[in-house]
Coordinates of C-alpha atoms and ligand atoms in Angstrom, one line a residue:
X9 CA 0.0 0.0 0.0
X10 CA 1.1 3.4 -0.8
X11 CA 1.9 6.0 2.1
X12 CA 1.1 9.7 2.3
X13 CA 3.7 12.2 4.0
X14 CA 1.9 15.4 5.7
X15 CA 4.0 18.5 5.7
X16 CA 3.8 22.4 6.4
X17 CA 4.7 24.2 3.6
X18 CA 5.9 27.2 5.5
X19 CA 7.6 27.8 9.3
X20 CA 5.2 25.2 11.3
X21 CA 2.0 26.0 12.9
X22 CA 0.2 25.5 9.5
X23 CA -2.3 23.4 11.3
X24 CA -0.7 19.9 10.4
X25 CA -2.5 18.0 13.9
X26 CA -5.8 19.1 12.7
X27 CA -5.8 17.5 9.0
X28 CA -3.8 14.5 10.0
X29 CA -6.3 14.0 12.3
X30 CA -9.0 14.2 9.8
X31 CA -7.4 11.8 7.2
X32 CA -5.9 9.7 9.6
X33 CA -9.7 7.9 10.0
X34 CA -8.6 6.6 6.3
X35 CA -4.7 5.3 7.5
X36 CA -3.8 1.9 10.0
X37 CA -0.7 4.0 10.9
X38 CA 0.3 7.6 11.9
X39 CA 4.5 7.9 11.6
X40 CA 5.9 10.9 13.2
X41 CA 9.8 11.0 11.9
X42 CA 11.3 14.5 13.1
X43 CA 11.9 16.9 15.3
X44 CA 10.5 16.3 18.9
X45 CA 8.4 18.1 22.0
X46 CA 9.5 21.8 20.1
X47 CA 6.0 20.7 18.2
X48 CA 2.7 21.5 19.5
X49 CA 0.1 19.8 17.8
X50 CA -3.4 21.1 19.2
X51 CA -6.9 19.2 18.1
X52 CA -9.9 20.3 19.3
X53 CA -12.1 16.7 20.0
X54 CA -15.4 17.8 20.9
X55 CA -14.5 21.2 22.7
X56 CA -11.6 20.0 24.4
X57 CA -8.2 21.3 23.4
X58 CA -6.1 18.6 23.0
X59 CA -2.0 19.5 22.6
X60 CA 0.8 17.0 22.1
X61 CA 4.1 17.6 21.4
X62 CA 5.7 13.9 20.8
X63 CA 2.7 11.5 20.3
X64 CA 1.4 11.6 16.4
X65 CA -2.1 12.9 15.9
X66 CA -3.5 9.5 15.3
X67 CA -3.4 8.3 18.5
X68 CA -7.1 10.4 19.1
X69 CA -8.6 8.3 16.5
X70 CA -6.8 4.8 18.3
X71 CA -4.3 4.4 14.9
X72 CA -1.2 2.6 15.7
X73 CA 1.3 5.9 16.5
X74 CA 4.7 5.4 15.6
X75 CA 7.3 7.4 17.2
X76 CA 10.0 7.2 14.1
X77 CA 13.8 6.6 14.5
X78 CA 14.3 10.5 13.4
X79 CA 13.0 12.1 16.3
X80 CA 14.6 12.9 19.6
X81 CA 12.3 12.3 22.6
X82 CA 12.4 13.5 25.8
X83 CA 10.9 10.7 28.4
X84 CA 9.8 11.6 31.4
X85 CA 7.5 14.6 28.9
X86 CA 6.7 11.5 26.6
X87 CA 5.5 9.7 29.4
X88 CA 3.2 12.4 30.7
X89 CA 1.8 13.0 27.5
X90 CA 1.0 9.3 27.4
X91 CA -1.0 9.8 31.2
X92 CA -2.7 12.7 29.8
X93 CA -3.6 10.5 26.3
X94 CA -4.9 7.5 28.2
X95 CA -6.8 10.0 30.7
X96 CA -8.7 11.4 27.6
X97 CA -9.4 7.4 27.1
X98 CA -7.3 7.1 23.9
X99 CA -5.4 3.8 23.5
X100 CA -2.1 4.3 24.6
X101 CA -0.8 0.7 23.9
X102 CA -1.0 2.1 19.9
X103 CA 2.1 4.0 21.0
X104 CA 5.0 2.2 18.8
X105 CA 8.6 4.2 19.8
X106 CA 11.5 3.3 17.6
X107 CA 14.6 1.9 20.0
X108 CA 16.9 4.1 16.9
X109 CA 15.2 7.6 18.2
X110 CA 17.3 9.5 20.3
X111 CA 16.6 10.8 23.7
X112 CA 16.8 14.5 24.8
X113 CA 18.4 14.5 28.3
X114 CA 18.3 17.6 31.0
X115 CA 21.7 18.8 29.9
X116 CA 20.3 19.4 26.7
X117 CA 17.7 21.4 27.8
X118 CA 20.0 23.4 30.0
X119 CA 22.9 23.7 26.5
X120 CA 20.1 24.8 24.2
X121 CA 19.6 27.9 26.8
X122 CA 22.8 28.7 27.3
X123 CA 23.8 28.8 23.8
X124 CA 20.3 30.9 22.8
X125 CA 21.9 33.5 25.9
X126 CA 25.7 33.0 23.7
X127 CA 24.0 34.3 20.3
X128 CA 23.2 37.3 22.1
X129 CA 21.4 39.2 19.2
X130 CA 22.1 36.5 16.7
X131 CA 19.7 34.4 18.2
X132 CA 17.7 31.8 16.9
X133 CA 14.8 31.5 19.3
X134 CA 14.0 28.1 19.9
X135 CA 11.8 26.6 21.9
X136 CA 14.8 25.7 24.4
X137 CA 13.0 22.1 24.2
X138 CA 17.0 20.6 24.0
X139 CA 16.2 20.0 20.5
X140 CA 19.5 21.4 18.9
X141 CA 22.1 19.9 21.4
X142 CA 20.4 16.3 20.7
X143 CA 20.7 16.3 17.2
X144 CA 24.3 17.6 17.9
X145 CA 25.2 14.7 20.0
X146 CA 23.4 12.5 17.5
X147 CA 25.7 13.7 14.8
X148 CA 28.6 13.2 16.9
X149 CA 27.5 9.5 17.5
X150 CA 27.7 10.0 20.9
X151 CA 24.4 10.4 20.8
X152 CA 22.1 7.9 23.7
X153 CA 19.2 6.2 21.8
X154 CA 16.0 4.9 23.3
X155 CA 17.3 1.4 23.2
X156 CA 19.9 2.7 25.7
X157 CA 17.3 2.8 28.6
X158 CA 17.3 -0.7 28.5
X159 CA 20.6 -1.7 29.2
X160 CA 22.1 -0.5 32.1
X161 CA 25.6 -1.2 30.7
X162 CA 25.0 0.8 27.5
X163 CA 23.7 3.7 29.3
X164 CA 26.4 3.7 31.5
X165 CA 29.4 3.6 29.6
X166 CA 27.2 6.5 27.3
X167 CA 26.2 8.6 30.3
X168 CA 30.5 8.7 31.8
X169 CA 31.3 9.7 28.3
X170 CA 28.8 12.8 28.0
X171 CA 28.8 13.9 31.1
X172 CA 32.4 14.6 30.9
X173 CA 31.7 16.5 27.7
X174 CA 29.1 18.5 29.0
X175 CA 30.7 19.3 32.1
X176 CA 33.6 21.4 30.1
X177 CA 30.8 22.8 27.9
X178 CA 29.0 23.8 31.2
X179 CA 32.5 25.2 32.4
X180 CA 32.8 26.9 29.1
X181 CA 29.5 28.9 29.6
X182 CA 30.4 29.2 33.5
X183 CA 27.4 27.3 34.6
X184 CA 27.6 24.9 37.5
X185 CA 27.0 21.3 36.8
X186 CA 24.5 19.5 38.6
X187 CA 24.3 15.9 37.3
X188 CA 25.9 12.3 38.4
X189 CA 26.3 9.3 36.1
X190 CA 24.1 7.5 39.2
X191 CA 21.4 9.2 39.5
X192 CA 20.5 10.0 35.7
X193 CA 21.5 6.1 35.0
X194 CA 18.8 5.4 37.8
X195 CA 16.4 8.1 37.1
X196 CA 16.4 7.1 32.7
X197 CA 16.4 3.5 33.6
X198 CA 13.3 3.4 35.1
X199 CA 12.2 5.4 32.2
X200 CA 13.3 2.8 29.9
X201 CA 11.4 0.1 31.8
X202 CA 7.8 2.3 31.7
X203 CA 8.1 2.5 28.4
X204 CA 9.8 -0.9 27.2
X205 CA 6.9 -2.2 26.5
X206 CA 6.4 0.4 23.8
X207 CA 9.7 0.0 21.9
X208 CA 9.9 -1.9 18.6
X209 CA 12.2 -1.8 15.7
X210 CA 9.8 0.9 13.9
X211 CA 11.7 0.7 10.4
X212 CA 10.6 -3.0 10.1
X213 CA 7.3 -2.9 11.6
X214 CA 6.3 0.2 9.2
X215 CA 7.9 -1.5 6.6
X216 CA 6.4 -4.8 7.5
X217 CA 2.6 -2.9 7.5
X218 CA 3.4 -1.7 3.9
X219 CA 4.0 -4.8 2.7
X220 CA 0.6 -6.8 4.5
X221 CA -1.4 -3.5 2.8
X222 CA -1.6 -1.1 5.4
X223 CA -1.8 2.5 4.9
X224 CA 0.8 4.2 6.3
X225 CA 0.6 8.4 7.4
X226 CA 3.6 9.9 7.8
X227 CA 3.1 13.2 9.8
X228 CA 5.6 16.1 9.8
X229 CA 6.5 18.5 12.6
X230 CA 7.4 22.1 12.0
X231 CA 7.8 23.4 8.5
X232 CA 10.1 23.6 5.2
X233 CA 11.4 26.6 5.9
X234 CA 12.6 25.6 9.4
X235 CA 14.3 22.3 7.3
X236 CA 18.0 22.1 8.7
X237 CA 19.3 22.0 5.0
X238 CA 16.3 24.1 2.9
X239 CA 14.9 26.5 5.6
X240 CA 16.7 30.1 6.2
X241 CA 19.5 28.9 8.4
X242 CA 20.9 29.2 10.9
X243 CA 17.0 30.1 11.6
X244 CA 15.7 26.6 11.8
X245 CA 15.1 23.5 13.8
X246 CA 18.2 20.8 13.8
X247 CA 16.0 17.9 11.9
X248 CA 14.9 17.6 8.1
X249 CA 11.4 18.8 7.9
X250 CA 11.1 17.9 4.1
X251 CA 10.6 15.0 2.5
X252 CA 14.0 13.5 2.8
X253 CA 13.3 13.8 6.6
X254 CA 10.3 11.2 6.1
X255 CA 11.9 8.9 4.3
X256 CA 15.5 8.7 6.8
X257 CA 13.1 9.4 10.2
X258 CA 10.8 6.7 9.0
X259 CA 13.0 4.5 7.2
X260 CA 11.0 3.6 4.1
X261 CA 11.7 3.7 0.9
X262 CA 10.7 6.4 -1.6
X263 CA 8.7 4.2 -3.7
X264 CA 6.1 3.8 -1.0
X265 CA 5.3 7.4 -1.0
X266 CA 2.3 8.3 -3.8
X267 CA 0.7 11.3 -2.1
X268 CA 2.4 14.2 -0.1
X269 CA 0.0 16.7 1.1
X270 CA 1.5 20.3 1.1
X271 CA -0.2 22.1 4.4
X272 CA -0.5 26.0 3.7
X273 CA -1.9 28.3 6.2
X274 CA -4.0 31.1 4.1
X275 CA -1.4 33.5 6.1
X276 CA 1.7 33.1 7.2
X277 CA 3.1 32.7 10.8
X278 CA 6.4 32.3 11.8
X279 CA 7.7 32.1 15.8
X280 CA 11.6 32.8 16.5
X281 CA 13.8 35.0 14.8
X282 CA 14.4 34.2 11.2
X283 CA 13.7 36.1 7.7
X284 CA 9.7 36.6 7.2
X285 CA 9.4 38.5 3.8
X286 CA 5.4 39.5 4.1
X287 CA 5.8 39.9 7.6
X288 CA 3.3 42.5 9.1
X289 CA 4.3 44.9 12.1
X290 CA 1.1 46.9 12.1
X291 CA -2.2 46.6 12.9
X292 CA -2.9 44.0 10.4
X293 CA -0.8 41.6 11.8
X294 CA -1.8 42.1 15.4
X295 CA -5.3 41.7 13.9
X296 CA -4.1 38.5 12.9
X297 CA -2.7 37.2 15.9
X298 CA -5.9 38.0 17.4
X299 CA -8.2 36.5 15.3
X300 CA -6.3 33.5 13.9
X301 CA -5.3 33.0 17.9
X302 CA -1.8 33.0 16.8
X303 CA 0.2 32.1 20.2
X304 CA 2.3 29.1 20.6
X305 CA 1.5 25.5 21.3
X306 CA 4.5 24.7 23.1
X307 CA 6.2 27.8 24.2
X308 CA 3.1 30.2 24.2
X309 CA 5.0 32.8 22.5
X310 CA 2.9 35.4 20.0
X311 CA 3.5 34.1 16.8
X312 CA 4.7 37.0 14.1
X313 CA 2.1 37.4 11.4
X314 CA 2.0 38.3 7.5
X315 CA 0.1 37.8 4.5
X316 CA 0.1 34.3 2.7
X317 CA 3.5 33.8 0.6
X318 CA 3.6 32.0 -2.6
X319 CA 7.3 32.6 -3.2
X320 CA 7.9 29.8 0.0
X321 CA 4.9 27.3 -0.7
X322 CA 5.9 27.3 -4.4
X323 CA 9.5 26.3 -3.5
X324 CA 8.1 23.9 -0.9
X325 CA 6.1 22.2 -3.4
X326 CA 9.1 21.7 -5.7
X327 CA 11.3 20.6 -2.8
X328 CA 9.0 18.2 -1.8
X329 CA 7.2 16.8 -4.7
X330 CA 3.8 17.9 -3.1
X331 CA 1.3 15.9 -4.9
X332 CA -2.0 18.6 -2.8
X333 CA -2.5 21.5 -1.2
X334 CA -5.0 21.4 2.4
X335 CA -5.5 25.0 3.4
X336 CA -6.3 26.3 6.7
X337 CA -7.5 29.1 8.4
X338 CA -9.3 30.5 5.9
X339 CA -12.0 31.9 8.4
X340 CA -9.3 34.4 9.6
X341 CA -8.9 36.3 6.8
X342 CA -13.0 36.2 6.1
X343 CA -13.8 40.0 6.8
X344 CA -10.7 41.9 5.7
X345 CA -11.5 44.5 3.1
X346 CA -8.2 43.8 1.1
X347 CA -6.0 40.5 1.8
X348 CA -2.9 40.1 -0.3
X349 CA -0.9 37.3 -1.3
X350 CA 3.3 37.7 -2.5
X351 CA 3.6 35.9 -5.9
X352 CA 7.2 37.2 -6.8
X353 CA 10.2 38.9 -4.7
X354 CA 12.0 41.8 -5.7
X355 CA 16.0 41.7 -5.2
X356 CA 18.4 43.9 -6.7
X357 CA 15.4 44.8 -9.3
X358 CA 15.1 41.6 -10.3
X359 CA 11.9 39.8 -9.6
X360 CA 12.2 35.9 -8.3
X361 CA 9.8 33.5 -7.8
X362 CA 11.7 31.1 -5.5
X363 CA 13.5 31.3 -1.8
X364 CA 16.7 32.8 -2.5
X365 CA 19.5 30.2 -1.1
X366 CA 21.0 32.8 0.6
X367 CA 19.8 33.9 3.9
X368 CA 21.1 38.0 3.1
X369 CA 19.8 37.6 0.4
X370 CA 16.2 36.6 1.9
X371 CA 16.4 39.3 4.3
X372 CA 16.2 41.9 1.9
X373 CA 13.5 40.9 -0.2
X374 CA 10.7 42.9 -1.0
X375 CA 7.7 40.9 -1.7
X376 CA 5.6 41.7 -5.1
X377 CA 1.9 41.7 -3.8
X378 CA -1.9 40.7 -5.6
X379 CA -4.2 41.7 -3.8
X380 CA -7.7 40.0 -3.3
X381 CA -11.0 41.4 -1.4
X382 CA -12.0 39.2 1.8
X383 CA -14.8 36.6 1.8
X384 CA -18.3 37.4 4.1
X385 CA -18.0 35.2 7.2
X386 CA -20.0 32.3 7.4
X387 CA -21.5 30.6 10.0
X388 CA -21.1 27.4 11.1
X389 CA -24.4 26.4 9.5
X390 CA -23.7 28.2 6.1
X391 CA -20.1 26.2 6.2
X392 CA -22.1 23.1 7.0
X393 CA -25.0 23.5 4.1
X394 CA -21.8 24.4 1.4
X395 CA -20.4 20.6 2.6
X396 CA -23.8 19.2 2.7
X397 CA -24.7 20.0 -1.2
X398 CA -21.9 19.1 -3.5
X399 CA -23.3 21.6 -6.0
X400 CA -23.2 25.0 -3.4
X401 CA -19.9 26.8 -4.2
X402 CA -17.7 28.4 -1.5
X403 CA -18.0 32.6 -0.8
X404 CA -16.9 34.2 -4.5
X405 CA -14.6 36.0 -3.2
X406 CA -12.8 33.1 -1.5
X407 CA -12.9 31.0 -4.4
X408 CA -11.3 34.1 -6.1
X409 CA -8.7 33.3 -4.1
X410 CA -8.6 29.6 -4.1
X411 CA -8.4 29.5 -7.6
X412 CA -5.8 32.0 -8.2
X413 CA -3.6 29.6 -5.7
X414 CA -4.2 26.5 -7.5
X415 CA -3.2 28.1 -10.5
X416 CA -0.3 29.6 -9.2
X417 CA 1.0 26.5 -7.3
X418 CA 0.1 24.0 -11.0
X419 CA -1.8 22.2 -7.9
X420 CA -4.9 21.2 -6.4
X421 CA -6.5 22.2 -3.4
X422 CA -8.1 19.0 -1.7
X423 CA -9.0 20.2 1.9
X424 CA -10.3 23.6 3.1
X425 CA -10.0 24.1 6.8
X426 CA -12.1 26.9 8.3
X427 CA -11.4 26.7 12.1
X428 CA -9.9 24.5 14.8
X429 CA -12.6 21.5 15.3
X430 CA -12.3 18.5 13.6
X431 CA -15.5 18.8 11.4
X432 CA -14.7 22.4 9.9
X433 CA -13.1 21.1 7.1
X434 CA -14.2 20.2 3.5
X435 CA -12.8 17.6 1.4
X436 CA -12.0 17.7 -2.2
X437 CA -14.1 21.2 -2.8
X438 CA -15.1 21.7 -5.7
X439 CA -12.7 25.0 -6.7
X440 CA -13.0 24.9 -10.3
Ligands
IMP21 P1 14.1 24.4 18.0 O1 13.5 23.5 17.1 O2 13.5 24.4 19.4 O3 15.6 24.3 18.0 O4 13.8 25.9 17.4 C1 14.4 26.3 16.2 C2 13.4 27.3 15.5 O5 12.3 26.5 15.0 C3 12.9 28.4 16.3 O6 12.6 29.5 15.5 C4 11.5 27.8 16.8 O7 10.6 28.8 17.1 C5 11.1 27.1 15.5 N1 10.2 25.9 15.8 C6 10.5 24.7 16.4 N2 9.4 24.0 16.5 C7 8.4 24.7 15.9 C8 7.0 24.4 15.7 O8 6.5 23.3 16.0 N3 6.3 25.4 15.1 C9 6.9 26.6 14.8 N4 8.1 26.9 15.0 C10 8.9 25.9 15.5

């Protein structure tokens, strides 16, 4: 059976957990395969806010949620989220963690703040989740992998070697060192043990469901532009958010992948510093955050706002081979007078229509704007008479703009997501 890869098309927050949730009712498997607890992924399940920041979307509709060898996991947060996920009555024995994923320990957490406080102004603003530092140690292959926690030996042996590395790096940024090979060999142990139970050799199992017929979901975290090698470095996230990322932090083969669905926000978002060509610092972007509720899922942070970008989603869909757009948040931009959309930047007088590799370069770009006219607001009970009849078209003006998108992107739009709960969505509209 084929698999289908979910990914934002611009810096994260695109609304990913909400459509994977949605589709997921169609898959036997939801793969998460990057990045770690710097995601938030909030659903809203009959009224109630649901955030995780490790567990796939899935596991709300009882799929078999595979934590992928590409991600780094934190435990003792893991495990919470897994109390609060059986507490909501979700099956928490569908939680599948690969023994290849490495773990984020507390000195992580403490490095990826003391190196934010280093950059001083040059700052990358993460979400001081230990994220960077684990993928660092990974690299180095000095990295401690799940499988660690369940042998004391292992750990050991992995736990004298780092902490003597870390102890010079804390010297380095005059920090006192608080940790003992004993007690965090003691403390990640019994980690190990609560979730043994959970660990499998994901690679094979996924692989192994592909080949019985399953369908497999593979759900991204973050966004393109935060991808370690495509994104505006150095403002990004330490894991491959595009498709490469799903292939590696899955470990399936390319083959298997027939659909990936490009998530676009109808705006754009972006938390952390970092290059944000339509970004908007007056009232139309605080309007934005208001309405669009634009505040962080993991950090709470106000998110910075702008108009919708084409220049990034149209590079995202060439960098990723995105098969379908789903876009969300339409019901934000409903009652503005005049919304605009970048479809070219201008640099040096030259206009481009893709991400300039250099990050300079993407700092002084000076986005070439259409403009559109907003869409009257509907109610939930207009939204739900448009999905009812498959002959009622969406608001003119927002097909306007729908259209215009499609066009641009040489792509269809197959999902249009018009506020957080799980049935304000409609599938496959018709557009044209
Ligand atoms: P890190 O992933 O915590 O190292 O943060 C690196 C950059 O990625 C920062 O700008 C973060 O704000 C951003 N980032 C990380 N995870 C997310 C996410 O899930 N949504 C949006 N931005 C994120």
């Amino acid at each position: 059976m084929p698999a289908t890869v979910i990914l934002g098309t611009q810096f994260g927050d695109e609304g990913k957990g909400k459509v994977t949730d949605v589709l997921s009712d169609k898959y036997d498997v939801v793969v998460r395969y990057q990045g770690g607890a710097n995601a938030g992924h909030t659903l809203f399940i009959e009224n109630t806010k649901i955030a995780f920041h490790h567990i796939p979307s899935g596991i709300v509709r009882n799929k078999i949620s595979i934590l992928g060898n590409g991600m780094v996991i934190n435990p003792p947060q893991l495990i919470k989220e897994m109390d609060e996920a059986s507490k909501y009555g979700f099956k928490t024995d569908n939680i599948k963690i690969s023994r290849k994923a490495n773990v984020v320990m507390p000195y992580h957490k403490d490095l990826d703040s003391f190196e934010e406080l280093s950059r001083g102004n040059n700052k990358v603003g993460t979400t001081k989740q230990g994220i960077g530092p684990t993928y660092i140690d990974k690299v180095a292959r000095t990295g401690i992998r799940m499988e660690d926690l369940l042998n004391k030996e292992s750990l050991s042996e992995k736990l004298s070697t780092q902490l003597k590395i870390k102890r010079g790096l804390y010297n380095l940024y005059e920090q006192p060192f608080k940790y003992t090979v004993n007690e965090l060999l003691k403390e990640y142990m019994n980690y190990g043990k609560i979730l043994s139970h959970h660990m499998i050799d994901s690679d094979v199992y996924i692989n192994d469901m592909l080949m019985h017929g399953k369908r497999v979901l593979l759900e991204g975290a973050q966004g393109v532009f935060l991808d370690v090698d495509h994104g505006t470095y150095p403002y990004v996230t330490s894991s491959n958010t595009t498709i490469g990322g799903a292939i590696t932090g899955s470990g399936i083969a390319p083959q298997y992948i027939k659909r990936v669905i490009g998530i676009m926000k109808a705006y754009t978002t972006r938390v952390g510093e970092g290059p944000f060509p339509t970004e908007l610092k007056d009232g139309i972007g605080i309007e934005l955050q208001k309405k669009g509720h634009e505040f962080g899922t993991t950090t709470n942070r106000p998110r910075r706002c702008g108009w919708g970008d084409l220049v990034i989603v149209k590079t995202a869909v060439i960098l990723n081979g995105i098969t379908d757009i789903a876009i969300t948040k339409v019901d934000t931009l409903a009652d503005f007078d005049e919304i605009k959309l970048a479809v070219a930047y201008k640099l040096d007088g030259e206009e481009i229509t893709h991400v300039p590799s250099s990050i300079k370069d993407m700092e002084r770009v000076v986005p070439v704007y259409k403009k559109f006219t907003g869409w009257k607001e509907l109610t939930d009970k207009e939204w739900n008479a448009i999905k009812k009849n498959k002959n009622s078209k969406l608001p003119k003006n927002l097909l306007i703009y729908l259209k215009f998108i499609e066009k641009y992107l040489q792509i269809p739009i197959k999902a249009v997501s018009y506020g957080p709960k799980r049935d304000q969505i409609i599938l496959n509209p018709s557009i044209r």
